[in-house]
XYZ file of C-alpha atoms in Angstrom:
405
model
C 63.181 139.984 62.428
C 62.777 141.819 65.741
C 59.259 140.383 66.165
C 60.601 136.889 65.549
C 63.262 137.335 68.243
C 60.700 138.688 70.738
C 58.366 135.742 70.022
C 61.271 133.303 70.402
C 62.242 134.799 73.785
C 58.582 134.675 74.892
C 58.358 131.026 73.829
C 61.523 130.140 75.798
C 60.238 131.928 78.916
C 56.891 130.160 78.605
C 58.642 126.797 78.299
C 60.824 127.480 81.324
C 57.809 128.600 83.374
C 55.893 125.431 82.370
C 58.870 123.266 83.203
C 59.188 124.877 86.613
C 55.612 124.068 87.538
C 55.386 121.533 90.317
C 54.520 117.962 89.417
C 51.086 118.096 91.012
C 50.202 121.261 89.065
C 50.760 119.359 85.782
C 48.477 116.489 86.791
C 44.730 116.262 86.484
C 42.489 116.466 89.524
C 41.705 112.743 89.422
C 43.429 109.475 90.191
C 46.654 109.034 88.166
C 47.766 105.402 87.959
C 51.338 104.848 89.095
C 51.743 108.367 90.431
C 49.104 108.674 93.141
C 48.312 107.290 96.568
C 46.727 103.852 96.117
C 43.568 104.649 98.063
C 41.843 101.463 96.781
C 44.301 99.335 98.751
C 43.743 101.018 102.095
C 41.588 98.874 104.377
C 38.759 100.628 106.230
C 39.865 98.490 109.217
C 43.631 99.207 109.229
C 46.464 100.609 107.083
C 47.726 99.715 103.612
C 48.984 96.114 103.540
C 48.490 95.395 99.800
C 49.936 97.263 96.806
C 49.383 96.869 93.073
C 52.047 97.013 90.381
C 51.347 96.763 86.634
C 51.985 92.997 86.693
C 51.015 91.863 90.153
C 50.351 92.492 93.822
C 52.602 92.869 96.847
C 51.393 92.157 100.354
C 52.669 91.326 103.824
C 52.038 88.170 105.797
C 53.444 88.731 109.250
C 56.680 90.598 108.576
C 57.327 88.926 105.206
C 56.798 90.513 101.811
C 55.108 88.446 99.100
C 54.532 88.965 95.371
C 51.627 87.505 93.389
C 51.354 87.622 89.617
C 47.962 88.881 88.373
C 47.510 85.950 85.966
C 48.708 82.984 88.000
C 47.658 84.319 91.413
C 50.374 82.221 93.000
C 52.180 84.154 95.741
C 55.917 83.759 96.361
C 57.987 85.162 99.203
C 60.134 87.952 97.731
C 63.587 86.641 98.638
C 66.262 85.264 96.292
C 68.799 84.147 98.881
C 69.850 80.514 98.387
C 69.109 78.184 101.297
C 67.061 80.855 103.035
C 64.148 79.352 104.959
C 62.141 82.614 104.898
C 59.124 82.400 107.192
C 60.021 78.795 108.069
C 63.194 79.908 109.868
C 63.038 79.096 113.604
C 66.291 80.774 114.673
C 65.481 84.374 115.740
C 69.080 85.383 115.050
C 68.697 84.450 111.366
C 65.125 85.330 110.500
C 65.822 89.016 109.936
C 68.456 88.220 107.304
C 65.805 87.075 104.829
C 65.449 89.584 101.971
C 61.687 89.489 102.381
C 61.743 90.274 106.105
C 60.973 93.777 107.324
C 61.054 94.881 110.945
C 58.046 97.143 111.392
C 55.884 98.568 114.154
C 52.095 98.663 114.387
C 51.808 101.640 112.029
C 52.115 99.664 108.838
C 52.527 101.129 105.364
C 53.247 99.423 102.058
C 52.683 100.814 98.576
C 53.812 100.750 94.946
C 55.026 104.002 93.452
C 56.844 104.865 90.236
C 58.288 101.369 89.655
C 59.182 100.442 93.244
C 57.752 98.982 96.418
C 57.886 101.279 99.446
C 57.687 100.043 103.025
C 57.837 101.910 106.324
C 60.326 99.911 108.410
C 61.990 100.208 111.828
C 65.383 98.721 110.984
C 67.487 97.985 107.937
C 68.989 94.626 106.918
C 71.969 95.273 109.211
C 69.635 95.791 112.150
C 70.416 99.512 112.340
C 67.477 101.644 113.449
C 66.217 103.958 110.754
C 65.800 107.104 112.856
C 63.603 107.628 115.908
C 60.484 107.009 113.802
C 61.889 104.400 111.452
C 62.240 105.182 107.780
C 60.998 104.579 104.260
C 62.608 101.765 102.329
C 62.503 101.420 98.531
C 62.581 97.846 97.189
C 63.122 96.744 93.599
C 60.181 94.860 91.986
C 62.103 91.559 92.269
C 62.980 92.206 95.924
C 66.717 91.866 95.326
C 67.779 95.409 96.143
C 66.563 97.739 98.865
C 67.648 101.197 99.879
C 66.756 103.654 102.609
C 64.965 106.615 101.094
C 64.683 108.675 104.280
C 64.600 108.437 108.049
C 61.947 110.011 110.274
C 63.136 112.020 113.236
C 59.780 111.349 114.965
C 57.465 108.354 114.914
C 54.847 109.039 112.207
C 51.220 108.408 113.158
C 50.401 108.034 109.457
C 52.280 108.090 106.132
C 51.333 108.495 102.494
C 53.231 108.730 99.184
C 51.483 110.880 96.607
C 52.609 112.790 93.527
C 56.309 112.822 94.229
C 56.081 113.555 97.965
C 56.052 111.655 101.236
C 53.468 113.130 103.606
C 53.401 112.159 107.239
C 52.096 113.310 110.596
C 53.879 113.008 113.937
C 52.888 113.545 117.524
C 54.393 113.482 120.972
C 53.262 113.944 124.589
C 54.941 115.603 127.535
C 54.556 114.596 131.193
C 51.360 116.647 131.459
C 49.888 114.903 128.386
C 50.150 118.103 126.354
C 50.630 117.237 122.689
C 52.817 118.525 119.908
C 51.681 117.241 116.554
C 52.591 118.302 113.040
C 52.288 117.505 109.326
C 55.450 117.250 107.209
C 56.385 116.542 103.593
C 59.525 115.194 101.953
C 60.404 115.389 98.273
C 61.111 111.898 96.900
C 63.535 113.463 94.393
C 65.496 115.000 97.290
C 64.663 112.837 100.331
C 67.822 113.676 102.255
C 66.873 117.352 102.502
C 65.238 118.575 105.697
C 61.536 117.804 105.921
C 59.114 120.634 105.201
C 56.773 121.571 108.049
C 53.326 122.035 106.503
C 51.081 122.380 109.520
C 51.384 122.627 113.287
C 48.448 121.244 115.256
C 46.999 123.336 118.048
C 44.105 121.373 119.573
C 44.058 119.939 123.094
C 45.552 116.416 123.170
C 45.383 116.396 119.381
C 46.847 114.041 116.824
C 46.419 113.205 113.147
C 45.208 109.608 112.869
C 45.143 109.098 109.107
C 45.939 110.610 105.688
C 43.866 110.181 102.557
C 44.990 111.495 99.170
C 43.130 111.894 95.914
C 44.020 114.095 92.963
C 45.188 117.497 94.214
C 43.670 116.950 97.657
C 44.912 115.607 101.005
C 42.621 114.858 103.935
C 43.910 114.524 107.506
C 41.701 113.040 110.220
C 42.311 114.941 113.468
C 41.504 113.529 116.903
C 41.361 115.885 119.914
C 39.681 116.556 123.233
C 37.102 119.254 123.776
C 34.813 119.749 126.754
C 36.178 116.473 128.196
C 34.997 114.572 125.113
C 36.936 113.156 122.185
C 36.165 114.817 118.853
C 37.082 114.027 115.258
C 37.407 116.525 112.405
C 39.054 116.675 108.964
C 41.655 119.051 107.651
C 41.880 119.590 103.855
C 45.133 120.493 102.082
C 45.056 121.762 98.510
C 48.234 120.831 96.610
C 47.838 123.725 94.191
C 47.175 126.580 96.602
C 49.234 124.969 99.447
C 46.474 125.989 101.860
C 44.850 124.127 104.726
C 41.165 124.519 105.493
C 38.952 122.976 108.146
C 36.239 120.844 106.622
C 32.656 120.932 107.899
C 31.930 119.895 111.466
C 30.812 116.277 111.878
C 31.912 115.399 108.364
C 33.735 112.105 107.785
C 35.681 111.272 104.605
C 34.695 107.765 103.477
C 36.181 107.369 99.992
C 35.850 108.365 96.357
C 33.354 107.425 93.672
C 33.078 108.691 90.111
C 35.755 111.333 90.827
C 33.742 112.730 93.734
C 34.406 112.741 97.449
C 32.203 110.423 99.515
C 31.339 111.769 102.974
C 29.069 110.924 105.893
C 27.838 113.187 108.682
C 27.311 112.682 112.386
C 23.898 114.373 112.423
C 22.366 112.617 115.450
C 25.151 112.866 117.969
C 26.380 109.505 119.254
C 23.583 107.535 117.581
C 25.791 105.662 115.078
C 22.876 103.828 113.480
C 20.530 106.792 113.079
C 19.158 106.876 109.475
C 20.570 110.382 109.049
C 24.002 109.193 110.155
C 23.949 106.294 107.660
C 23.637 108.432 104.512
C 26.590 108.730 102.120
C 26.893 111.949 100.094
C 28.882 112.872 97.028
C 30.492 116.310 97.026
C 33.346 118.245 95.437
C 36.809 116.940 96.197
C 37.491 119.858 98.532
C 34.330 119.021 100.482
C 32.365 122.102 99.394
C 29.598 122.736 96.927
C 26.309 121.013 96.286
C 25.944 117.635 97.948
C 24.134 114.743 96.285
C 22.837 111.837 98.338
C 24.519 108.709 96.988
C 22.966 105.977 99.146
C 22.131 104.892 102.697
C 24.209 102.269 104.445
C 22.618 99.520 106.539
C 23.023 99.593 110.307
C 26.284 98.233 111.737
C 27.997 98.336 108.322
C 31.050 100.134 106.992
C 31.222 101.877 103.612
C 34.095 101.729 101.146
C 34.606 102.192 97.424
C 37.382 101.295 95.005
C 36.253 104.069 92.632
C 34.276 101.642 90.472
C 32.322 99.513 92.899
C 30.641 100.364 96.210
C 30.764 97.989 99.164
C 29.069 97.545 102.485
C 31.148 95.654 105.037
C 30.221 94.269 108.421
C 33.428 93.155 110.174
C 33.347 91.007 113.260
C 33.742 93.909 115.690
C 30.503 95.548 114.448
C 28.352 92.475 115.092
C 25.903 93.408 117.871
C 23.129 90.830 117.464
C 23.130 87.031 117.425
C 21.522 86.884 113.987
C 24.181 89.085 112.395
C 27.197 87.736 110.557
C 30.265 89.005 108.719
C 29.122 90.374 105.386
C 30.555 91.985 102.264
C 27.995 93.336 99.809
C 28.434 94.995 96.457
C 26.022 97.858 95.816
C 24.947 99.911 92.846
C 24.807 103.719 93.068
C 21.212 103.589 94.268
C 22.265 101.495 97.229
C 20.743 98.276 95.969
C 22.507 95.033 96.883
C 23.600 93.505 93.561
C 26.008 90.849 94.869
C 27.385 89.364 98.044
C 30.761 87.743 98.750
C 30.447 84.094 99.691
C 32.601 83.738 102.829
C 31.927 80.052 103.526
C 35.500 79.033 102.666
C 37.047 81.665 104.918
C 38.566 80.376 108.137
C 39.522 82.237 111.279
C 38.793 85.827 112.135
C 38.485 88.248 109.217
C 41.236 90.776 109.949
C 41.472 93.006 106.890
C 39.364 93.776 103.842
C 41.090 95.526 100.930
C 38.752 96.636 98.063
C 41.593 96.646 95.501
C 41.910 98.634 92.302
C 42.039 95.761 89.815
C 39.831 92.697 89.520
C 40.863 91.292 92.895
C 39.560 92.090 96.341
C 41.792 90.919 99.221
C 40.725 89.412 102.533
C 43.169 88.594 105.329
C 42.144 86.439 108.239
C 43.903 85.162 111.360
C 43.460 81.796 113.029
C 45.615 80.925 116.034
C 49.167 81.284 114.625
C 48.056 81.347 110.974
C 47.566 84.197 108.597
C 45.439 83.491 105.527
C 45.149 85.621 102.399
C 42.106 85.298 100.125
C 41.155 86.962 96.858
C 37.722 87.590 95.378
C 37.300 88.109 91.646
C 35.096 91.221 91.607
C 34.075 90.682 88.007
C 32.441 87.381 89.065
C 30.570 88.785 92.028
C 27.240 89.151 90.283
C 27.354 85.425 89.396
C 28.340 84.467 92.965
C 31.476 85.826 94.497
C 33.594 83.422 96.507
C 36.580 84.107 98.712
C 39.281 81.896 97.189
C 42.171 80.876 99.456
C 45.416 82.147 97.943
C 47.921 81.689 100.715
C 47.781 80.152 104.164
C 51.018 80.369 106.113
C 51.663 79.433 109.662
C 53.359 82.434 111.279
C 54.958 81.582 114.626
C 54.542 84.866 116.510
C 57.505 84.035 118.762
C 59.732 84.153 115.700
C 58.674 87.700 114.901
C 61.185 88.868 117.513
C 64.745 89.071 116.251
C 68.145 88.591 117.833
C 70.782 90.785 116.180
C 74.498 90.915 116.764
């Protein structure tokens, strides 16, 4: 009987200990759908402007939030107010009252997490500022309800939601251009509690420019000045050990493929198109261990991966020769070009390319006062991928300013 009681007490203690483990410690070191940072929807050209839910996609056109069902692929502005003109409203004093309108700054962030849409916004629906650095808003899937999750005391340079936490980096300058920059976290279950300072930057004129998250790993891209030159390095944070480590010099995090970290190296100094600088390597998720050469990227191309497919992208700003054009190529793991996106139907300047985690790739272009959203069915790429126009809305930039009373 005594042995039974001892075993029972041990079992209870073990259960309590297991229940007290942090959420990230109970998750595998891979991508967890619905619980992790949607890295596949982060553009290599700017922030996250598209998010995936189980049934559809959310994306921004101008300052308006749209929803598109995965089957119909017919986007609708996410506002249920009767008689609301949405993006067609011409009165600046009314435009901000649309349920789909979000007042944001240039540091854009939109994602889907645990059944809700999250958007970093500057003001709420009553035109009240959400802290000095704006705040995170949580929107119901139908767009009807929204709530302020937290306010940021400082303007975040970058934001990410991953495994129950909001991670963000801030930075400020004094009159002598000395910087103070830090990394914080907030618990989504207790967002009103004081933020947790994770790391305090110490480099000259430093700042954290981006956050990438995968599995139990966070990667912060740090920009700073050394010897009168701007340098870039990466800082790795392990969610299990809670430790920061500097990653290798001249290493650049470029994505994830087959549950490995994809990195490139600046081997030949400032020679961006050197063959050694164009190689993509697979390594352990913490950036250490044996490195395997994955492929070599063509000159003047970007690399990205959605975890399943590999892409080479040449945006407009990387075109350096008259014979070059905007290109999106799908590669196999040996670097062979297996398909190319047909961009003949695309109009305007290609602004954003989002690889996407489902069957759809997203392209966003701008043309005068228009914003156009296109999708590409990735499963059809090997037959002949075509950018299909999904939405083309005229956005009058003058109406992006609001008058509030």
